[in-house]
Coordinates of C-alpha atoms in Angstrom, one line a residue:
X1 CA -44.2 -39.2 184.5
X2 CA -46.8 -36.7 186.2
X3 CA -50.0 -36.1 185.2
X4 CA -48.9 -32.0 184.0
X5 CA -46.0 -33.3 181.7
X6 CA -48.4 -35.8 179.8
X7 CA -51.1 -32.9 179.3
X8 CA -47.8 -30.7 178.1
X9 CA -46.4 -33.9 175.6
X10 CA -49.9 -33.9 173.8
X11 CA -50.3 -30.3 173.6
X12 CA -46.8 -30.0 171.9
X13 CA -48.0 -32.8 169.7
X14 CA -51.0 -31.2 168.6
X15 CA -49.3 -28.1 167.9
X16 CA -46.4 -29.8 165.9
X17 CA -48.8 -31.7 164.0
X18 CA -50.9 -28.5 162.8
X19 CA -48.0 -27.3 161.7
X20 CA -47.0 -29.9 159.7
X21 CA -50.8 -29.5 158.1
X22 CA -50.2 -25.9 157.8
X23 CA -47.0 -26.8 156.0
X24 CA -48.3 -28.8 153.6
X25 CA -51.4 -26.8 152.6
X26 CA -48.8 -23.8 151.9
X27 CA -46.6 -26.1 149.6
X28 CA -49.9 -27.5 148.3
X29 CA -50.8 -23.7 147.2
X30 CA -47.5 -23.0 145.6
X31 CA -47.2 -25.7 143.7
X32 CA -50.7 -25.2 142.6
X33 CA -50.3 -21.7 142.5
X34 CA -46.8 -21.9 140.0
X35 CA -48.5 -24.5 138.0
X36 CA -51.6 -21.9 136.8
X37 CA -49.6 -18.7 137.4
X38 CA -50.4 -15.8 139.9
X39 CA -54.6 -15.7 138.8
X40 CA -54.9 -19.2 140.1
X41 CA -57.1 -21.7 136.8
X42 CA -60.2 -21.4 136.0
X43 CA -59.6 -25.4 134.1
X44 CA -61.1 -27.1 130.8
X45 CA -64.3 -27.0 131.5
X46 CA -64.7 -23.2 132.0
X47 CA -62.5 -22.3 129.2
X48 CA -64.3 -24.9 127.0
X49 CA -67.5 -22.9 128.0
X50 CA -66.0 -19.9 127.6
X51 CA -65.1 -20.4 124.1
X52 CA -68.2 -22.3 122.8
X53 CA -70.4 -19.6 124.4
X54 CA -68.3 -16.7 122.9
X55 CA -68.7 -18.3 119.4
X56 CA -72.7 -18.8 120.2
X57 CA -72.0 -23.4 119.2
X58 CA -73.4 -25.5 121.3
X59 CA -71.5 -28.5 122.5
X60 CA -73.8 -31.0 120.4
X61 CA -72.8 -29.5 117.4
X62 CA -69.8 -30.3 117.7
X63 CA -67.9 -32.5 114.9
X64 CA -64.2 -31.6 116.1
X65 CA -62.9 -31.0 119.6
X66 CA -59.3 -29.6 120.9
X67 CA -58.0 -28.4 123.8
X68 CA -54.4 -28.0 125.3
X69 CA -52.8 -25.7 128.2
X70 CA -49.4 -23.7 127.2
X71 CA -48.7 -20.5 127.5
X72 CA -48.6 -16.9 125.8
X73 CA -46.5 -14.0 126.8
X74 CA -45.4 -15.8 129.6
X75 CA -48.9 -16.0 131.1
X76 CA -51.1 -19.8 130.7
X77 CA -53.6 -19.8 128.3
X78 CA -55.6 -23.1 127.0
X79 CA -55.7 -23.5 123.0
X80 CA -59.4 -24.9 122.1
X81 CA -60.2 -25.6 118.6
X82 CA -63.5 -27.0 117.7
X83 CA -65.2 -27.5 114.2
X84 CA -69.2 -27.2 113.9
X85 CA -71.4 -26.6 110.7
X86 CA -68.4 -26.9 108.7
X87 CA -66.9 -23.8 110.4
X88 CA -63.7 -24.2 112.5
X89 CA -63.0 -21.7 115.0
X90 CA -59.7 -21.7 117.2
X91 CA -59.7 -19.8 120.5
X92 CA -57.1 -19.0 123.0
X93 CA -58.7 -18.5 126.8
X94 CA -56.8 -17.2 129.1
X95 CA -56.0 -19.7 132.5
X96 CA -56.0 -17.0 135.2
X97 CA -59.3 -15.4 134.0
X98 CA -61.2 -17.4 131.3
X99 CA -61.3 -14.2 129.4
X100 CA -60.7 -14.3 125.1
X101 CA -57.2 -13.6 124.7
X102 CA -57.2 -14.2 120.3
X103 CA -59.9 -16.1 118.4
X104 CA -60.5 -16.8 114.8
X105 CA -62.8 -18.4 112.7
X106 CA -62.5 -19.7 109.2
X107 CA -64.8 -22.1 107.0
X108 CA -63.4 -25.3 106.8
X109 CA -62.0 -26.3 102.9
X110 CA -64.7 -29.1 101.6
X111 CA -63.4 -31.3 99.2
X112 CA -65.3 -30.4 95.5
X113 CA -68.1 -33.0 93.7
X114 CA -66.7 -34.5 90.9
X115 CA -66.4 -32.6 88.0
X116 CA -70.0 -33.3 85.7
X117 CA -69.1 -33.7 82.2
X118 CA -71.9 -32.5 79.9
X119 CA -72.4 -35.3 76.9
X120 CA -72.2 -34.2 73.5
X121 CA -75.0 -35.2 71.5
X122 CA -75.0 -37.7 68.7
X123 CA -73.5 -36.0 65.9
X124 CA -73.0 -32.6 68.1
X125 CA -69.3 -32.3 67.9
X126 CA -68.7 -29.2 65.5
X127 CA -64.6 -31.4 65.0
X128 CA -61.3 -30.9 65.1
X129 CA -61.5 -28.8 61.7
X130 CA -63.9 -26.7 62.4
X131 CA -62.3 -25.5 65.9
X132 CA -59.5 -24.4 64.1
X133 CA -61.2 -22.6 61.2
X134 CA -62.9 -20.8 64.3
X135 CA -60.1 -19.9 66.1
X136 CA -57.8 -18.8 63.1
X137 CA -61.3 -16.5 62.4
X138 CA -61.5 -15.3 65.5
X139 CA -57.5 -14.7 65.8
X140 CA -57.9 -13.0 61.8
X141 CA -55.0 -15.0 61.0
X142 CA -55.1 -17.7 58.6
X143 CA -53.8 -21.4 58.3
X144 CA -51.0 -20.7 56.1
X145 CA -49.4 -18.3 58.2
X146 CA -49.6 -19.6 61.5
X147 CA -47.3 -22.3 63.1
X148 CA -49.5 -25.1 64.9
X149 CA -49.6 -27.7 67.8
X150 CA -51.6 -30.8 67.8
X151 CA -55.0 -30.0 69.0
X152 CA -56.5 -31.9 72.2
X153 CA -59.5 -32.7 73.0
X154 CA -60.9 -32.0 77.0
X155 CA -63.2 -30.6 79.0
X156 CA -63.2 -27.3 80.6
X157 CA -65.8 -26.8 84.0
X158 CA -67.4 -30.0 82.0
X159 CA -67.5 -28.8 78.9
X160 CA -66.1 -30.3 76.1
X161 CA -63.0 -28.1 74.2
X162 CA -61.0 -28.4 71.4
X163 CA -57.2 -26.7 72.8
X164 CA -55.7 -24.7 70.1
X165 CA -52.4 -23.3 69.9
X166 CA -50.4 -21.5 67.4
X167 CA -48.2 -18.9 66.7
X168 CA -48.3 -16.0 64.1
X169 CA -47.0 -12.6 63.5
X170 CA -45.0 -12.4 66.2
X171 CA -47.9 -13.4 68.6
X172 CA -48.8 -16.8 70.3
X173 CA -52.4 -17.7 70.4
X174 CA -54.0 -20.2 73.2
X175 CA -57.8 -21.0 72.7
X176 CA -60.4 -23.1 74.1
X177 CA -63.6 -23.8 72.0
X178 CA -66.4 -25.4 72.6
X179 CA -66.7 -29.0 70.7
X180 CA -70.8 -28.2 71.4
X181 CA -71.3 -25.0 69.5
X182 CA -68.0 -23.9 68.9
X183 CA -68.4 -20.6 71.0
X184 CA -64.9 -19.8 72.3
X185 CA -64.2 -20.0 76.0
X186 CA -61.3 -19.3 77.0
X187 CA -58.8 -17.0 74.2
X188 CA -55.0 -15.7 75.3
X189 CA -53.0 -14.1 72.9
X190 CA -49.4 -12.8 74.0
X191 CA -46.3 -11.8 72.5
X192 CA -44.4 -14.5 71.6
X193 CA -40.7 -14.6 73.6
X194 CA -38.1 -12.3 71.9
X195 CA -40.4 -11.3 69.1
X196 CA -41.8 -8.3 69.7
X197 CA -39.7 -5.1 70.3
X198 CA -39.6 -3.2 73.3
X199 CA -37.9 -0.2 74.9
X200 CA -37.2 0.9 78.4
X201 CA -38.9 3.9 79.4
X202 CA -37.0 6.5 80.6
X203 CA -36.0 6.2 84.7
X204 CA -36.1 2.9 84.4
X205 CA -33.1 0.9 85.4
X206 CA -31.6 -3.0 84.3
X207 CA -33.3 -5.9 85.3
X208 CA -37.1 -4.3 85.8
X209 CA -39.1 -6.1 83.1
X210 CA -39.5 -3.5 79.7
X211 CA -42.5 -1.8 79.1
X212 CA -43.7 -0.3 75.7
X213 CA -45.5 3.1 76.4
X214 CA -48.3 4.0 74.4
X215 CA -47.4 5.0 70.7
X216 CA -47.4 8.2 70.0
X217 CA -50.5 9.8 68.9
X218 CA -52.7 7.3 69.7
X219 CA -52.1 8.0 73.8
X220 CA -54.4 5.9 76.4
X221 CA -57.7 4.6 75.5
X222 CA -59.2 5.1 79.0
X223 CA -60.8 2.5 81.8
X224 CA -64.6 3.3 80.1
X225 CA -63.1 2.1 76.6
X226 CA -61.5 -0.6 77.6
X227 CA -64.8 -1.9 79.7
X228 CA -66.6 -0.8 76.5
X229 CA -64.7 -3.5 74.3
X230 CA -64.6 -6.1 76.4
X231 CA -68.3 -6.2 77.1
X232 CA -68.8 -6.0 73.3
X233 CA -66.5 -8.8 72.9
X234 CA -68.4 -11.0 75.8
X235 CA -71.8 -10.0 74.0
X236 CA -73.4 -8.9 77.7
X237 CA -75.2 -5.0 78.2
X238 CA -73.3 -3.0 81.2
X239 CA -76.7 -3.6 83.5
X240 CA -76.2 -7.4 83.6
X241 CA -72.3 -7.6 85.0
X242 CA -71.6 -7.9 88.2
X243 CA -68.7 -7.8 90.5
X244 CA -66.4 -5.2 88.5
X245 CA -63.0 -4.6 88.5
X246 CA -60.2 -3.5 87.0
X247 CA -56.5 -2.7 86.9
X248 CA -54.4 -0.8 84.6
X249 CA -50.8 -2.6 84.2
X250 CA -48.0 -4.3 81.5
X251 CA -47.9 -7.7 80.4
X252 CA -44.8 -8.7 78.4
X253 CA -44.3 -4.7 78.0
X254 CA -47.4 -4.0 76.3
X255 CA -50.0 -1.6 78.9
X256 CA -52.9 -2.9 79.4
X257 CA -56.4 -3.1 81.4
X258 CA -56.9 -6.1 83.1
X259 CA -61.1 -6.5 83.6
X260 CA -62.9 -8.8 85.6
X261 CA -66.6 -9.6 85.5
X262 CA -69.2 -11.9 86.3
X263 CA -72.5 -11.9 83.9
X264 CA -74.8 -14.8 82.9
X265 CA -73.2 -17.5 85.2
X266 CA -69.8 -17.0 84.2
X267 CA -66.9 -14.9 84.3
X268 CA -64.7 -13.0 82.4
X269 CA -60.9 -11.8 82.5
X270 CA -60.0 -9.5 79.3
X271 CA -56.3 -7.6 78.8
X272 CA -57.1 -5.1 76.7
X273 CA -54.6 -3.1 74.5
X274 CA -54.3 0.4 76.3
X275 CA -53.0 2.0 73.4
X276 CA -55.5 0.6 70.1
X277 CA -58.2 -0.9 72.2
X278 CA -57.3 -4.7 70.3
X279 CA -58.1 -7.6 73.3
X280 CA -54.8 -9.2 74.1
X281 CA -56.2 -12.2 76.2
X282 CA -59.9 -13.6 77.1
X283 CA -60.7 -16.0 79.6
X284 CA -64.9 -17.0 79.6
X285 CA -65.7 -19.7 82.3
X286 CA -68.8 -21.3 83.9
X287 CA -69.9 -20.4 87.4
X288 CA -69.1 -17.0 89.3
X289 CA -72.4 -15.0 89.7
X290 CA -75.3 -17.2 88.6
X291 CA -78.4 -15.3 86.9
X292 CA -80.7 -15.4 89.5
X293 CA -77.9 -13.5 92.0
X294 CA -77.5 -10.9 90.0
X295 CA -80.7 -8.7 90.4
X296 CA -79.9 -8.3 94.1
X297 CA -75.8 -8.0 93.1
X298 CA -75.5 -5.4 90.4
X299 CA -76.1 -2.8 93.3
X300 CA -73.3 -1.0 94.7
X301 CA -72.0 -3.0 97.8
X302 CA -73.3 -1.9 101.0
X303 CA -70.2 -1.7 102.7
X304 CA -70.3 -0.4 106.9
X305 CA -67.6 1.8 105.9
X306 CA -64.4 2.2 107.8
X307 CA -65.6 4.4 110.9
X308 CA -68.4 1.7 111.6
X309 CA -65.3 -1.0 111.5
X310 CA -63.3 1.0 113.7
X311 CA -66.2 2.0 116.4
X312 CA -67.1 -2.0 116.3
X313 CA -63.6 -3.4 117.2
X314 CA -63.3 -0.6 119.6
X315 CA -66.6 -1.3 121.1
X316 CA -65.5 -5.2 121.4
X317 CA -62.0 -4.4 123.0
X318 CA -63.8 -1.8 126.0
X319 CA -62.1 1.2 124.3
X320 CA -62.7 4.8 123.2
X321 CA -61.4 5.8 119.4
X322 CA -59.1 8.4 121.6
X323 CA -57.3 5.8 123.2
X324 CA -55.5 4.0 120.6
X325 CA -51.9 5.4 119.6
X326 CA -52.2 4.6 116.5
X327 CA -55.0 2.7 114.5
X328 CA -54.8 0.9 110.9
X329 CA -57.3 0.0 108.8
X330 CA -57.4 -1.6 105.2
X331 CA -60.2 -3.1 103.2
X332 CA -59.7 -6.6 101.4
X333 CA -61.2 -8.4 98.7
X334 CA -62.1 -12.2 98.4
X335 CA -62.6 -13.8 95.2
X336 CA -66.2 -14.8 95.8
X337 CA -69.2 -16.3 93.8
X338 CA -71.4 -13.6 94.9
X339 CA -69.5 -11.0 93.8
X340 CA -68.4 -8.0 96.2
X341 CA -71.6 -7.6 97.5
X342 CA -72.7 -9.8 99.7
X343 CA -71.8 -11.5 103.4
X344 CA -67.9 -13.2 103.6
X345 CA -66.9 -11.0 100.0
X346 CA -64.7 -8.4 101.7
X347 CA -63.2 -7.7 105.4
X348 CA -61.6 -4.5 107.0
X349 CA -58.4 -5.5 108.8
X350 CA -58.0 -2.7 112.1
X351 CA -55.1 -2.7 113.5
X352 CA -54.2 -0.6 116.6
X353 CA -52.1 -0.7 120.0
X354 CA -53.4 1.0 123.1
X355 CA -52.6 0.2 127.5
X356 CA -49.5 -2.2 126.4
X357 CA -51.5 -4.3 124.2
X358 CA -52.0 -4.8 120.4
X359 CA -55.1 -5.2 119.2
X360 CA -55.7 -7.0 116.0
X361 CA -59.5 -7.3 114.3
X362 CA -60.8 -8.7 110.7
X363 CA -64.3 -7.0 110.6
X364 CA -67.1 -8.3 107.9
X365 CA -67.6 -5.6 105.5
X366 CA -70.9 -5.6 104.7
X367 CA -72.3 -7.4 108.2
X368 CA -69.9 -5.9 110.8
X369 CA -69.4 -9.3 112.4
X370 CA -66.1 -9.7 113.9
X371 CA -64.2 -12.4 112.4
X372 CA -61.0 -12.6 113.9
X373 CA -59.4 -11.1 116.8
X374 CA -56.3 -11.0 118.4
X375 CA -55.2 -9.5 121.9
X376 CA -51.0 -9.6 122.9
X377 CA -48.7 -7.4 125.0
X378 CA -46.9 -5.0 122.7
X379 CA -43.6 -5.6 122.6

């Protein structure tokens, strides 16, 4: 073989084997390529980062650690959940970009201390007797005309109780008093099933529960009457309650106001007869807003106020107010020890949908921080 064939044999090798190389890098790329979509994977690590930095936890804090790739709306996203402080947060990152595609943040459920049960003292237990002469006084019924159960004895937030039941005048009585000082705790009084008469009011049709209007003549007591008993009955002033509310509806075809209030370090539900002002149930409990919380919780709640909500989740998505085709927003309430007025009591939920995607936010009420957010194609 001559010298210019041998030259030519190793040049065509060289050229076959680059493009065998050149092959495999392309494949390489595709494979690579289809595996973390057409923006290439930013991996773990970055989307770990991405998600610990966006939720300000650093990586020693950690208690709880998750992450797994998958996909959402056809494009790869990795799932991280983490738990720190007690707080677990759950993030989807997107693969392509390392962007925030949804995150959320709730505080983890702790398992309650044992209930404490307060000791009666020597000789401190008012007796079984002596509940029910309270609760018969208190119900203005008396033993001969009311249909008992056994009592029991138990403890209510730790307290000791004596549980009453009876039945009178058409009415069923349920009370809890205390087997300390025989204060009454807890107090329901309902009409008993199939006793008292009702009547449909006009319009409505079969099978919607009955409802007794108001008698005539004696019309509606009013919201401010209604607060006015009940806050008589519970022995606290208008200045000490806390965390207000109230609802006007039927129970068992009788209207009512339903109250809520905090005062003292406990709370209060009342029903109170719309139509003669008489208090159809009571429930008195330990804990709610404590003394101490209440100076700084009587005052209105300094809510951010819709507009404030709006112009925050706007700000966080990169939009202007204008651009959304159509924007939701609703306020919601949390039962919550410290009353509506304080951090983690209420939330704004803003909904709107604007470039293809839906936009989902839960905005703090009273801090503006941004709770939960959610970012998907509109379908």
């Amino acid at each position: 073989m001559s010298e210019e064939n041998r030259k030519n044999g190793r040049r065509y090798g060289i050229i076959a084997a680059c493009g065998l190389l050149a092959l495999a890098v392309i494949a390489g790329a595709y494979w690579v390529g289809r595996s973390a979509g057409a923006g290439g994977d930013v991996g773990e690590e970055t989307a770990k980062s991405a998600a610990l930095s966006h939720a300000g936890v650093a990586e020693s804090d950690l208690s709880r650690y998750e992450i797994a790739r998958d996909e959402e709306s056809g494009a790869p996203v990795y799932e991280v959940e983490f738990t720190a402080d007690g707080v677990a947060y759950d993030y989807v990152v997107s693969a392509a970009t390392g962007s925030i595609v949804k995150f959320s943040r709730d505080a983890e459920e702790t398992v309650p201390p044992p209930e404490v049960k307060t000791p009666v003292p020597e000789g401190g237990d008012i007796g079984e007797t002596q509940a029910w002469e309270i609760a018969y006084a208190h119900a203005g019924v008396t033993a001969e005309a009311a249909a008992a159960l056994p009592a029991e004895r138990d403890y209510e937030n730790g307290v000791p109780v004596y549980e009453v039941r009876f039945s009178s005048g058409g009415y069923a009585y349920d009370y809890e008093i205390s087997a300390v000082d025989g204060s009454v705790v807890k107090f329901e009084k309902e009409a008993a099933s199939g006793s008292a008469p009702s009547r449909t009011p006009a319009g409505d049709t079969a099978g919607k529960p009955k409802q007794t209007p108001a008698p005539s003549g004696t019309g509606d007591i009013g919201e401010a009457r209604a607060k006015e008993i009940a806050l008589s009955h519970a022995g606290v002033t208008a200045d000490s309650v806390a965390g207000y509310r109230w609802e006007r509806d039927y129970d068992d075809g009788i209207l009512v106001y339903e109250l809520e209030f905090f005062s003292g370090g406990y709370e209060y539900d009342y029903e109170i007869n719309a139509a003669d002002g008489s208090v159809v149930k009571f429930e008195k409990e330990a804990g709610g807003v404590t003394a101490a919380a209440q100076g700084a919780s009587a005052a209105p709640p300094a809510y951010i106020g819709e507009a404030r909500a709006k112009e925050i989740a706007f700000g966080h998505a990169g939009l202007a107010a204008d651009a959304a085709a159509r924007c939701a927003v609703e306020l919601d309430h949390h039962d919550s020890q410290a009353g509506h007025h304080g951090a983690g009591c209420c939330e704004y939920e803003i909904d709107f949908k604007s470039g293809g995607y839906e936009y989902k936010y839960t905005v703090d009420a009273v801090t503006g921080e941004i709770l939960e957010f959610e970012q998907e194609l509109d379908d």
